[in-house]
Amino acid sequence: MALNAPDAYGPFWISATLVFCLASCSNIASWLDHTGDPTLWSYDFSRVATAMTIVGLYLLGLPVVLWGVGKYWAVPLPLSFLICLYGYSLTVFLPVMFICTAPADAVDWVAMLISMAWSCYFLLINVWGYAAEYLSKEKLLPFLSFIGYDDEVDVPLHMLEDLGIEFEFEMDTESMSRAYFECAAEGNVETLRFLLSSDVHGELLNSVDVDGFSALMIAAAVASQRRCQSADIRAEERSPSLRRQGTYILSSPSHILLPKEGLSLRF
């Protein structure tokens, strides 16, 4: 890649395509993981903003870090060249987005680690030649290490992109909690029976934190009025410290406060 002739066309469309694929595939993964009532699943448009943030920070943030290090060690690497380089390094993540829709987490992590290694290698081979002209062998390796590692945060910088993408595929907890809470608030008898079934209870405990789900169970029970006692007992059995943690406050048989959700319901 030419140092003085960076290409902005490729990185722009690659990053834009990655944002679309990341948001779309993470929603597809959420849909595939959802084995309950299909009417309780909904497309999460907030994933688009999250994907833009993840890709934008990688595309602009890491090149600025490397450019600043180059300035400090007198390595004239243009910022536009580095942004272009990091943009093209995102190419490998495009097919990985479709692989990450697989319901197996192990497959996701293996695919992400392989893509991270390839992307990091692509950056190293393109920066190595230019940096070697200005740095001695003793300084070259520490300089190149900033492509993949930062001693200040003790985290592989290149892995931050992988962690951000993996986070996008693991975002189901909040949206699922909100969906079940809204269904409980509607007081629909069929939905409440579905919520209170043992199979669904066990299934949701794998994706929603115990305290949050117990609060939803009690909200459903209060909404139905007929199942309050049994649901309250089941919730307490699942999370005996729920009341002490202040996840919910049952102030009366017809009023429930959920500080964690930022909501107050009256029935």
PDB file of C-alpha atoms in Angstrom:
ATOM      1  CA  MET A   1       0.000   0.000   0.000  1.00  0.00           C
ATOM      2  CA  ALA A   2       1.484   3.347  -1.055  1.00  0.00           C
ATOM      3  CA  LEU A   3       2.457   5.599   1.830  1.00  0.00           C
ATOM      4  CA  ASN A   4       1.689   8.863   0.024  1.00  0.00           C
ATOM      5  CA  ALA A   5      -1.423   7.694  -1.819  1.00  0.00           C
ATOM      6  CA  PRO A   6      -3.916   6.432   0.758  1.00  0.00           C
ATOM      7  CA  ASP A   7      -7.253   5.191  -0.523  1.00  0.00           C
ATOM      8  CA  ALA A   8     -10.286   6.401   1.411  1.00  0.00           C
ATOM      9  CA  TYR A   9     -12.840   4.745  -0.860  1.00  0.00           C
ATOM     10  CA  GLY A  10     -12.173   1.181   0.234  1.00  0.00           C
ATOM     11  CA  PRO A  11     -12.002   1.765   4.003  1.00  0.00           C
ATOM     12  CA  PHE A  12     -15.185   3.860   3.960  1.00  0.00           C
ATOM     13  CA  TRP A  13     -17.265   1.207   2.226  1.00  0.00           C
ATOM     14  CA  ILE A  14     -15.640  -1.643   4.124  1.00  0.00           C
ATOM     15  CA  SER A  15     -16.413  -0.017   7.480  1.00  0.00           C
ATOM     16  CA  ALA A  16     -19.953   0.927   6.381  1.00  0.00           C
ATOM     17  CA  THR A  17     -20.587  -2.640   5.218  1.00  0.00           C
ATOM     18  CA  LEU A  18     -19.182  -3.993   8.477  1.00  0.00           C
ATOM     19  CA  VAL A  19     -21.554  -1.791  10.490  1.00  0.00           C
ATOM     20  CA  PHE A  20     -24.506  -3.132   8.500  1.00  0.00           C
ATOM     21  CA  CYS A  21     -23.336  -6.756   8.787  1.00  0.00           C
ATOM     22  CA  LEU A  22     -22.565  -6.433  12.494  1.00  0.00           C
ATOM     23  CA  ALA A  23     -25.974  -4.967  13.334  1.00  0.00           C
ATOM     24  CA  SER A  24     -27.871  -7.377  11.077  1.00  0.00           C
ATOM     25  CA  CYS A  25     -26.003 -10.553  11.997  1.00  0.00           C
ATOM     26  CA  SER A  26     -26.177  -9.828  15.724  1.00  0.00           C
ATOM     27  CA  ASN A  27     -29.958  -9.530  15.411  1.00  0.00           C
ATOM     28  CA  ILE A  28     -30.058 -12.769  13.409  1.00  0.00           C
ATOM     29  CA  ALA A  29     -28.016 -14.449  16.149  1.00  0.00           C
ATOM     30  CA  SER A  30     -30.458 -13.107  18.730  1.00  0.00           C
ATOM     31  CA  TRP A  31     -33.379 -14.501  16.733  1.00  0.00           C
ATOM     32  CA  LEU A  32     -31.720 -17.912  16.368  1.00  0.00           C
ATOM     33  CA  ASP A  33     -30.971 -18.038  20.101  1.00  0.00           C
ATOM     34  CA  HIS A  34     -34.559 -17.133  21.000  1.00  0.00           C
ATOM     35  CA  THR A  35     -36.379 -20.446  21.430  1.00  0.00           C
ATOM     36  CA  GLY A  36     -39.407 -19.143  23.312  1.00  0.00           C
ATOM     37  CA  ASP A  37     -42.545 -17.449  22.049  1.00  0.00           C
ATOM     38  CA  PRO A  38     -41.561 -15.896  18.663  1.00  0.00           C
ATOM     39  CA  THR A  39     -43.900 -12.961  19.299  1.00  0.00           C
ATOM     40  CA  LEU A  40     -41.682 -11.881  22.202  1.00  0.00           C
ATOM     41  CA  TRP A  41     -38.642 -11.297  19.973  1.00  0.00           C
ATOM     42  CA  SER A  42     -38.134  -7.930  18.291  1.00  0.00           C
ATOM     43  CA  TYR A  43     -35.461  -6.354  16.094  1.00  0.00           C
ATOM     44  CA  ASP A  44     -33.091  -4.214  18.160  1.00  0.00           C
ATOM     45  CA  PHE A  45     -32.266  -1.067  16.177  1.00  0.00           C
ATOM     46  CA  SER A  46     -29.893   0.149  18.897  1.00  0.00           C
ATOM     47  CA  ARG A  47     -27.397  -2.403  17.604  1.00  0.00           C
ATOM     48  CA  VAL A  48     -26.783  -0.145  14.595  1.00  0.00           C
ATOM     49  CA  ALA A  49     -25.558   2.670  16.848  1.00  0.00           C
ATOM     50  CA  THR A  50     -23.464   0.225  18.862  1.00  0.00           C
ATOM     51  CA  ALA A  51     -21.920  -1.189  15.685  1.00  0.00           C
ATOM     52  CA  MET A  52     -21.106   2.318  14.428  1.00  0.00           C
ATOM     53  CA  THR A  53     -19.406   3.123  17.731  1.00  0.00           C
ATOM     54  CA  ILE A  54     -17.325  -0.071  17.748  1.00  0.00           C
ATOM     55  CA  VAL A  55     -16.184   0.261  14.130  1.00  0.00           C
ATOM     56  CA  GLY A  56     -15.675   4.027  14.390  1.00  0.00           C
ATOM     57  CA  LEU A  57     -13.456   3.778  17.463  1.00  0.00           C
ATOM     58  CA  TYR A  58     -11.368   1.089  15.797  1.00  0.00           C
ATOM     59  CA  LEU A  59     -11.107   2.904  12.468  1.00  0.00           C
ATOM     60  CA  LEU A  60     -10.187   6.297  13.957  1.00  0.00           C
ATOM     61  CA  GLY A  61      -8.990   5.654  17.509  1.00  0.00           C
ATOM     62  CA  LEU A  62      -6.249   3.070  16.964  1.00  0.00           C
ATOM     63  CA  PRO A  63      -4.667   4.881  13.974  1.00  0.00           C
ATOM     64  CA  VAL A  64      -4.451   8.042  16.096  1.00  0.00           C
ATOM     65  CA  VAL A  65      -2.655   6.067  18.834  1.00  0.00           C
ATOM     66  CA  LEU A  66      -0.126   4.637  16.366  1.00  0.00           C
ATOM     67  CA  TRP A  67       0.289   8.026  14.667  1.00  0.00           C
ATOM     68  CA  GLY A  68       1.042   9.647  18.038  1.00  0.00           C
ATOM     69  CA  VAL A  69       3.618   6.961  18.846  1.00  0.00           C
ATOM     70  CA  GLY A  70       5.168   7.516  15.415  1.00  0.00           C
ATOM     71  CA  LYS A  71       5.424  11.244  16.088  1.00  0.00           C
ATOM     72  CA  TYR A  72       7.130  10.562  19.415  1.00  0.00           C
ATOM     73  CA  TRP A  73       9.704   8.230  17.835  1.00  0.00           C
ATOM     74  CA  ALA A  74      10.103  10.322  14.657  1.00  0.00           C
ATOM     75  CA  VAL A  75       8.504   7.802  12.307  1.00  0.00           C
ATOM     76  CA  PRO A  76       6.650   9.831   9.629  1.00  0.00           C
ATOM     77  CA  LEU A  77       3.530   7.737   9.147  1.00  0.00           C
ATOM     78  CA  PRO A  78       0.699   9.934   7.789  1.00  0.00           C
ATOM     79  CA  LEU A  79      -2.549   9.656   9.723  1.00  0.00           C
ATOM     80  CA  SER A  80      -4.501   9.255   6.474  1.00  0.00           C
ATOM     81  CA  PHE A  81      -2.323   6.262   5.563  1.00  0.00           C
ATOM     82  CA  LEU A  82      -2.923   4.615   8.942  1.00  0.00           C
ATOM     83  CA  ILE A  83      -6.694   5.155   8.763  1.00  0.00           C
ATOM     84  CA  CYS A  84      -6.669   3.635   5.281  1.00  0.00           C
ATOM     85  CA  LEU A  85      -4.609   0.698   6.527  1.00  0.00           C
ATOM     86  CA  TYR A  86      -6.861   0.009   9.500  1.00  0.00           C
ATOM     87  CA  GLY A  87      -9.895   0.320   7.232  1.00  0.00           C
ATOM     88  CA  TYR A  88      -8.655  -2.420   4.930  1.00  0.00           C
ATOM     89  CA  SER A  89      -7.748  -4.584   7.924  1.00  0.00           C
ATOM     90  CA  LEU A  90     -11.489  -4.773   8.685  1.00  0.00           C
ATOM     91  CA  THR A  91     -12.126  -6.804   5.521  1.00  0.00           C
ATOM     92  CA  VAL A  92     -11.523 -10.134   7.247  1.00  0.00           C
ATOM     93  CA  PHE A  93     -14.273  -9.403   9.774  1.00  0.00           C
ATOM     94  CA  LEU A  94     -17.002  -9.307   7.097  1.00  0.00           C
ATOM     95  CA  PRO A  95     -17.342 -13.090   6.568  1.00  0.00           C
ATOM     96  CA  VAL A  96     -16.783 -13.638  10.294  1.00  0.00           C
ATOM     97  CA  MET A  97     -20.033 -11.767  11.038  1.00  0.00           C
ATOM     98  CA  PHE A  98     -22.007 -14.524   9.336  1.00  0.00           C
ATOM     99  CA  ILE A  99     -20.045 -17.219  11.157  1.00  0.00           C
ATOM    100  CA  CYS A 100     -20.863 -15.527  14.474  1.00  0.00           C
ATOM    101  CA  THR A 101     -24.576 -16.068  13.909  1.00  0.00           C
ATOM    102  CA  ALA A 102     -23.979 -19.696  14.884  1.00  0.00           C
ATOM    103  CA  PRO A 103     -25.537 -20.466  18.284  1.00  0.00           C
ATOM    104  CA  ALA A 104     -22.269 -22.027  19.545  1.00  0.00           C
ATOM    105  CA  ASP A 105     -20.160 -19.478  21.457  1.00  0.00           C
ATOM    106  CA  ALA A 106     -16.995 -21.518  20.900  1.00  0.00           C
ATOM    107  CA  VAL A 107     -17.367 -21.106  17.131  1.00  0.00           C
ATOM    108  CA  ASP A 108     -17.766 -17.342  17.570  1.00  0.00           C
ATOM    109  CA  TRP A 109     -14.617 -16.989  19.658  1.00  0.00           C
ATOM    110  CA  VAL A 110     -12.469 -19.169  17.379  1.00  0.00           C
ATOM    111  CA  ALA A 111     -13.582 -17.212  14.311  1.00  0.00           C
ATOM    112  CA  MET A 112     -12.956 -13.891  16.051  1.00  0.00           C
ATOM    113  CA  LEU A 113      -9.472 -14.880  17.247  1.00  0.00           C
ATOM    114  CA  ILE A 114      -8.471 -16.073  13.775  1.00  0.00           C
ATOM    115  CA  SER A 115      -9.733 -12.855  12.192  1.00  0.00           C
ATOM    116  CA  MET A 116      -7.902 -10.802  14.820  1.00  0.00           C
ATOM    117  CA  ALA A 117      -4.636 -12.622  14.084  1.00  0.00           C
ATOM    118  CA  TRP A 118      -4.999 -12.134  10.323  1.00  0.00           C
ATOM    119  CA  SER A 119      -5.893  -8.455  10.679  1.00  0.00           C
ATOM    120  CA  CYS A 120      -2.961  -7.833  13.023  1.00  0.00           C
ATOM    121  CA  TYR A 121      -0.598  -9.602  10.599  1.00  0.00           C
ATOM    122  CA  PHE A 122      -1.876  -7.430   7.739  1.00  0.00           C
ATOM    123  CA  LEU A 123      -1.100  -4.277   9.723  1.00  0.00           C
ATOM    124  CA  LEU A 124       2.361  -5.476  10.753  1.00  0.00           C
ATOM    125  CA  ILE A 125       3.579  -6.369   7.273  1.00  0.00           C
ATOM    126  CA  ASN A 126       2.440  -2.985   5.933  1.00  0.00           C
ATOM    127  CA  VAL A 127       3.987  -0.880   8.711  1.00  0.00           C
ATOM    128  CA  TRP A 128       7.165  -2.909   9.235  1.00  0.00           C
ATOM    129  CA  GLY A 129       8.990  -1.708   6.105  1.00  0.00           C
ATOM    130  CA  TYR A 130       8.385   1.993   6.722  1.00  0.00           C
ATOM    131  CA  ALA A 131       9.201   1.854  10.421  1.00  0.00           C
ATOM    132  CA  ALA A 132      12.431  -0.112   9.804  1.00  0.00           C
ATOM    133  CA  GLU A 133      13.831   2.812   7.799  1.00  0.00           C
ATOM    134  CA  TYR A 134      13.737   5.131  10.832  1.00  0.00           C
ATOM    135  CA  LEU A 135      14.168   2.859  13.838  1.00  0.00           C
ATOM    136  CA  SER A 136      16.920   0.572  15.023  1.00  0.00           C
ATOM    137  CA  LYS A 137      16.189  -3.095  15.644  1.00  0.00           C
ATOM    138  CA  GLU A 138      16.028  -2.371  19.387  1.00  0.00           C
ATOM    139  CA  LYS A 139      13.256   0.206  18.898  1.00  0.00           C
ATOM    140  CA  LEU A 140      11.422  -1.449  16.023  1.00  0.00           C
ATOM    141  CA  LEU A 141       9.795  -4.227  18.023  1.00  0.00           C
ATOM    142  CA  PRO A 142       8.491  -1.931  20.821  1.00  0.00           C
ATOM    143  CA  PHE A 143       7.080   0.421  18.176  1.00  0.00           C
ATOM    144  CA  LEU A 144       5.301  -2.359  16.292  1.00  0.00           C
ATOM    145  CA  SER A 145       3.939  -3.724  19.563  1.00  0.00           C
ATOM    146  CA  PHE A 146       1.662  -0.672  19.744  1.00  0.00           C
ATOM    147  CA  ILE A 147      -0.284  -2.144  16.832  1.00  0.00           C
ATOM    148  CA  GLY A 148      -1.416  -4.980  19.046  1.00  0.00           C
ATOM    149  CA  TYR A 149      -0.586  -4.133  22.657  1.00  0.00           C
ATOM    150  CA  ASP A 150      -0.672  -1.185  25.044  1.00  0.00           C
ATOM    151  CA  ASP A 151       1.289  -1.392  28.293  1.00  0.00           C
ATOM    152  CA  GLU A 152      -0.789   1.387  29.845  1.00  0.00           C
ATOM    153  CA  VAL A 153      -4.040  -0.572  29.789  1.00  0.00           C
ATOM    154  CA  ASP A 154      -2.411  -4.040  29.787  1.00  0.00           C
ATOM    155  CA  VAL A 155      -4.833  -5.175  27.077  1.00  0.00           C
ATOM    156  CA  PRO A 156      -4.103  -6.207  23.476  1.00  0.00           C
ATOM    157  CA  LEU A 157      -5.365  -3.173  21.551  1.00  0.00           C
ATOM    158  CA  HIS A 158      -6.298  -5.216  18.523  1.00  0.00           C
ATOM    159  CA  MET A 159      -8.401  -7.482  20.716  1.00  0.00           C
ATOM    160  CA  LEU A 160     -10.581  -4.525  21.722  1.00  0.00           C
ATOM    161  CA  GLU A 161     -12.246  -4.716  18.304  1.00  0.00           C
ATOM    162  CA  ASP A 162     -12.933  -8.415  18.799  1.00  0.00           C
ATOM    163  CA  LEU A 163     -14.323  -7.855  22.280  1.00  0.00           C
ATOM    164  CA  GLY A 164     -16.535  -5.058  20.981  1.00  0.00           C
ATOM    165  CA  ILE A 165     -17.918  -7.229  18.190  1.00  0.00           C
ATOM    166  CA  GLU A 166     -18.457 -10.174  20.543  1.00  0.00           C
ATOM    167  CA  PHE A 167     -20.254  -7.814  22.939  1.00  0.00           C
ATOM    168  CA  GLU A 168     -22.617  -6.870  20.106  1.00  0.00           C
ATOM    169  CA  PHE A 169     -23.555 -10.533  19.725  1.00  0.00           C
ATOM    170  CA  GLU A 170     -24.138 -10.913  23.486  1.00  0.00           C
ATOM    171  CA  MET A 171     -26.470  -7.936  23.913  1.00  0.00           C
ATOM    172  CA  ASP A 172     -29.668  -9.958  24.292  1.00  0.00           C
ATOM    173  CA  THR A 173     -30.110  -9.640  28.063  1.00  0.00           C
ATOM    174  CA  GLU A 174     -31.386  -6.072  28.232  1.00  0.00           C
ATOM    175  CA  SER A 175     -33.703  -6.283  25.223  1.00  0.00           C
ATOM    176  CA  MET A 176     -35.138  -9.617  26.414  1.00  0.00           C
ATOM    177  CA  SER A 177     -35.713  -8.281  29.926  1.00  0.00           C
ATOM    178  CA  ARG A 178     -37.550  -5.265  28.534  1.00  0.00           C
ATOM    179  CA  ALA A 179     -39.695  -7.402  26.207  1.00  0.00           C
ATOM    180  CA  TYR A 180     -40.805  -9.750  28.982  1.00  0.00           C
ATOM    181  CA  PHE A 181     -41.402  -6.864  31.349  1.00  0.00           C
ATOM    182  CA  GLU A 182     -43.640  -5.102  28.829  1.00  0.00           C
ATOM    183  CA  CYS A 183     -45.595  -8.315  28.232  1.00  0.00           C
ATOM    184  CA  ALA A 184     -46.052  -8.736  31.975  1.00  0.00           C
ATOM    185  CA  ALA A 185     -47.216  -5.138  32.312  1.00  0.00           C
ATOM    186  CA  GLU A 186     -49.934  -5.728  29.717  1.00  0.00           C
ATOM    187  CA  GLY A 187     -51.498  -8.340  31.996  1.00  0.00           C
ATOM    188  CA  ASN A 188     -52.093 -10.795  29.168  1.00  0.00           C
ATOM    189  CA  VAL A 189     -53.140 -14.080  30.816  1.00  0.00           C
ATOM    190  CA  GLU A 190     -51.644 -16.341  28.137  1.00  0.00           C
ATOM    191  CA  THR A 191     -48.347 -14.456  28.223  1.00  0.00           C
ATOM    192  CA  LEU A 192     -48.288 -14.590  32.015  1.00  0.00           C
ATOM    193  CA  ARG A 193     -48.807 -18.344  32.008  1.00  0.00           C
ATOM    194  CA  PHE A 194     -45.989 -18.620  29.479  1.00  0.00           C
ATOM    195  CA  LEU A 195     -43.731 -16.508  31.694  1.00  0.00           C
ATOM    196  CA  LEU A 196     -44.520 -18.580  34.761  1.00  0.00           C
ATOM    197  CA  SER A 197     -43.917 -21.959  33.122  1.00  0.00           C
ATOM    198  CA  SER A 198     -40.955 -23.869  34.510  1.00  0.00           C
ATOM    199  CA  ASP A 199     -39.330 -24.499  31.125  1.00  0.00           C
ATOM    200  CA  VAL A 200     -39.284 -20.839  30.186  1.00  0.00           C
ATOM    201  CA  HIS A 201     -38.134 -19.900  33.682  1.00  0.00           C
ATOM    202  CA  GLY A 202     -35.099 -22.169  33.353  1.00  0.00           C
ATOM    203  CA  GLU A 203     -34.410 -20.993  29.812  1.00  0.00           C
ATOM    204  CA  LEU A 204     -34.431 -17.310  30.689  1.00  0.00           C
ATOM    205  CA  LEU A 205     -32.157 -17.755  33.683  1.00  0.00           C
ATOM    206  CA  ASN A 206     -29.407 -18.570  31.184  1.00  0.00           C
ATOM    207  CA  SER A 207     -29.727 -15.217  29.428  1.00  0.00           C
ATOM    208  CA  VAL A 208     -31.157 -12.794  32.007  1.00  0.00           C
ATOM    209  CA  ASP A 209     -29.647 -12.067  35.405  1.00  0.00           C
ATOM    210  CA  VAL A 210     -31.486 -13.833  38.222  1.00  0.00           C
ATOM    211  CA  ASP A 211     -32.500 -10.696  40.098  1.00  0.00           C
ATOM    212  CA  GLY A 212     -33.782  -8.956  36.986  1.00  0.00           C
ATOM    213  CA  PHE A 213     -35.795 -11.969  35.882  1.00  0.00           C
ATOM    214  CA  SER A 214     -37.214 -12.544  39.366  1.00  0.00           C
ATOM    215  CA  ALA A 215     -38.424  -8.951  39.345  1.00  0.00           C
ATOM    216  CA  LEU A 216     -40.128  -9.595  36.014  1.00  0.00           C
ATOM    217  CA  MET A 217     -41.748 -12.723  37.409  1.00  0.00           C
ATOM    218  CA  ILE A 218     -43.188 -10.781  40.320  1.00  0.00           C
ATOM    219  CA  ALA A 219     -44.342  -7.991  38.020  1.00  0.00           C
ATOM    220  CA  ALA A 220     -46.176 -10.606  35.962  1.00  0.00           C
ATOM    221  CA  ALA A 221     -47.734 -12.079  39.081  1.00  0.00           C
ATOM    222  CA  VAL A 222     -48.870  -8.697  40.361  1.00  0.00           C
ATOM    223  CA  ALA A 223     -50.351  -7.918  36.960  1.00  0.00           C
ATOM    224  CA  SER A 224     -52.356 -11.134  36.940  1.00  0.00           C
ATOM    225  CA  GLN A 225     -53.320 -10.815  40.645  1.00  0.00           C
ATOM    226  CA  ARG A 226     -54.185 -14.516  40.682  1.00  0.00           C
ATOM    227  CA  ARG A 227     -50.637 -15.894  40.756  1.00  0.00           C
ATOM    228  CA  CYS A 228     -48.963 -13.433  43.087  1.00  0.00           C
ATOM    229  CA  GLN A 229     -48.299 -15.807  45.970  1.00  0.00           C
ATOM    230  CA  SER A 230     -46.915 -18.720  43.935  1.00  0.00           C
ATOM    231  CA  ALA A 231     -44.764 -16.488  41.733  1.00  0.00           C
ATOM    232  CA  ASP A 232     -43.425 -14.580  44.756  1.00  0.00           C
ATOM    233  CA  ILE A 233     -42.391 -17.861  46.400  1.00  0.00           C
ATOM    234  CA  ARG A 234     -40.671 -19.102  43.249  1.00  0.00           C
ATOM    235  CA  ALA A 235     -38.815 -15.827  42.841  1.00  0.00           C
ATOM    236  CA  GLU A 236     -37.641 -15.892  46.453  1.00  0.00           C
ATOM    237  CA  GLU A 237     -36.445 -19.471  46.044  1.00  0.00           C
ATOM    238  CA  ARG A 238     -34.434 -18.501  42.995  1.00  0.00           C
ATOM    239  CA  SER A 239     -32.960 -15.382  44.565  1.00  0.00           C
ATOM    240  CA  PRO A 240     -33.317 -15.193  48.378  1.00  0.00           C
ATOM    241  CA  SER A 241     -31.315 -11.946  48.539  1.00  0.00           C
ATOM    242  CA  LEU A 242     -33.494 -10.193  45.983  1.00  0.00           C
ATOM    243  CA  ARG A 243     -35.269  -7.873  48.424  1.00  0.00           C
ATOM    244  CA  ARG A 244     -32.066  -6.898  50.213  1.00  0.00           C
ATOM    245  CA  GLN A 245     -30.466  -5.921  46.917  1.00  0.00           C
ATOM    246  CA  GLY A 246     -33.324  -3.531  46.179  1.00  0.00           C
ATOM    247  CA  THR A 247     -34.028  -4.850  42.706  1.00  0.00           C
ATOM    248  CA  TYR A 248     -37.725  -4.388  43.329  1.00  0.00           C
ATOM    249  CA  ILE A 249     -39.962  -2.913  45.988  1.00  0.00           C
ATOM    250  CA  LEU A 250     -43.430  -4.404  46.401  1.00  0.00           C
ATOM    251  CA  SER A 251     -45.115  -1.533  48.213  1.00  0.00           C
ATOM    252  CA  SER A 252     -48.662  -2.864  47.883  1.00  0.00           C
ATOM    253  CA  PRO A 253     -50.523  -5.703  46.130  1.00  0.00           C
ATOM    254  CA  SER A 254     -51.170  -3.386  43.193  1.00  0.00           C
ATOM    255  CA  HIS A 255     -47.952  -1.363  43.068  1.00  0.00           C
ATOM    256  CA  ILE A 256     -44.466  -2.518  42.150  1.00  0.00           C
ATOM    257  CA  LEU A 257     -41.306  -0.439  41.802  1.00  0.00           C
ATOM    258  CA  LEU A 258     -38.382  -1.643  39.698  1.00  0.00           C
ATOM    259  CA  PRO A 259     -35.454   0.746  40.292  1.00  0.00           C
ATOM    260  CA  LYS A 260     -33.153  -1.361  38.134  1.00  0.00           C
ATOM    261  CA  GLU A 261     -35.513  -0.952  35.184  1.00  0.00           C
ATOM    262  CA  GLY A 262     -36.296   2.661  36.074  1.00  0.00           C
ATOM    263  CA  LEU A 263     -40.019   1.912  36.061  1.00  0.00           C
ATOM    264  CA  SER A 264     -42.959   2.073  38.442  1.00  0.00           C
ATOM    265  CA  LEU A 265     -46.137   0.099  37.744  1.00  0.00           C
ATOM    266  CA  ARG A 266     -49.583   0.408  39.257  1.00  0.00           C
ATOM    267  CA  PHE A 267     -52.323  -2.145  38.587  1.00  0.00           C
TER     268      PHE A 267
END
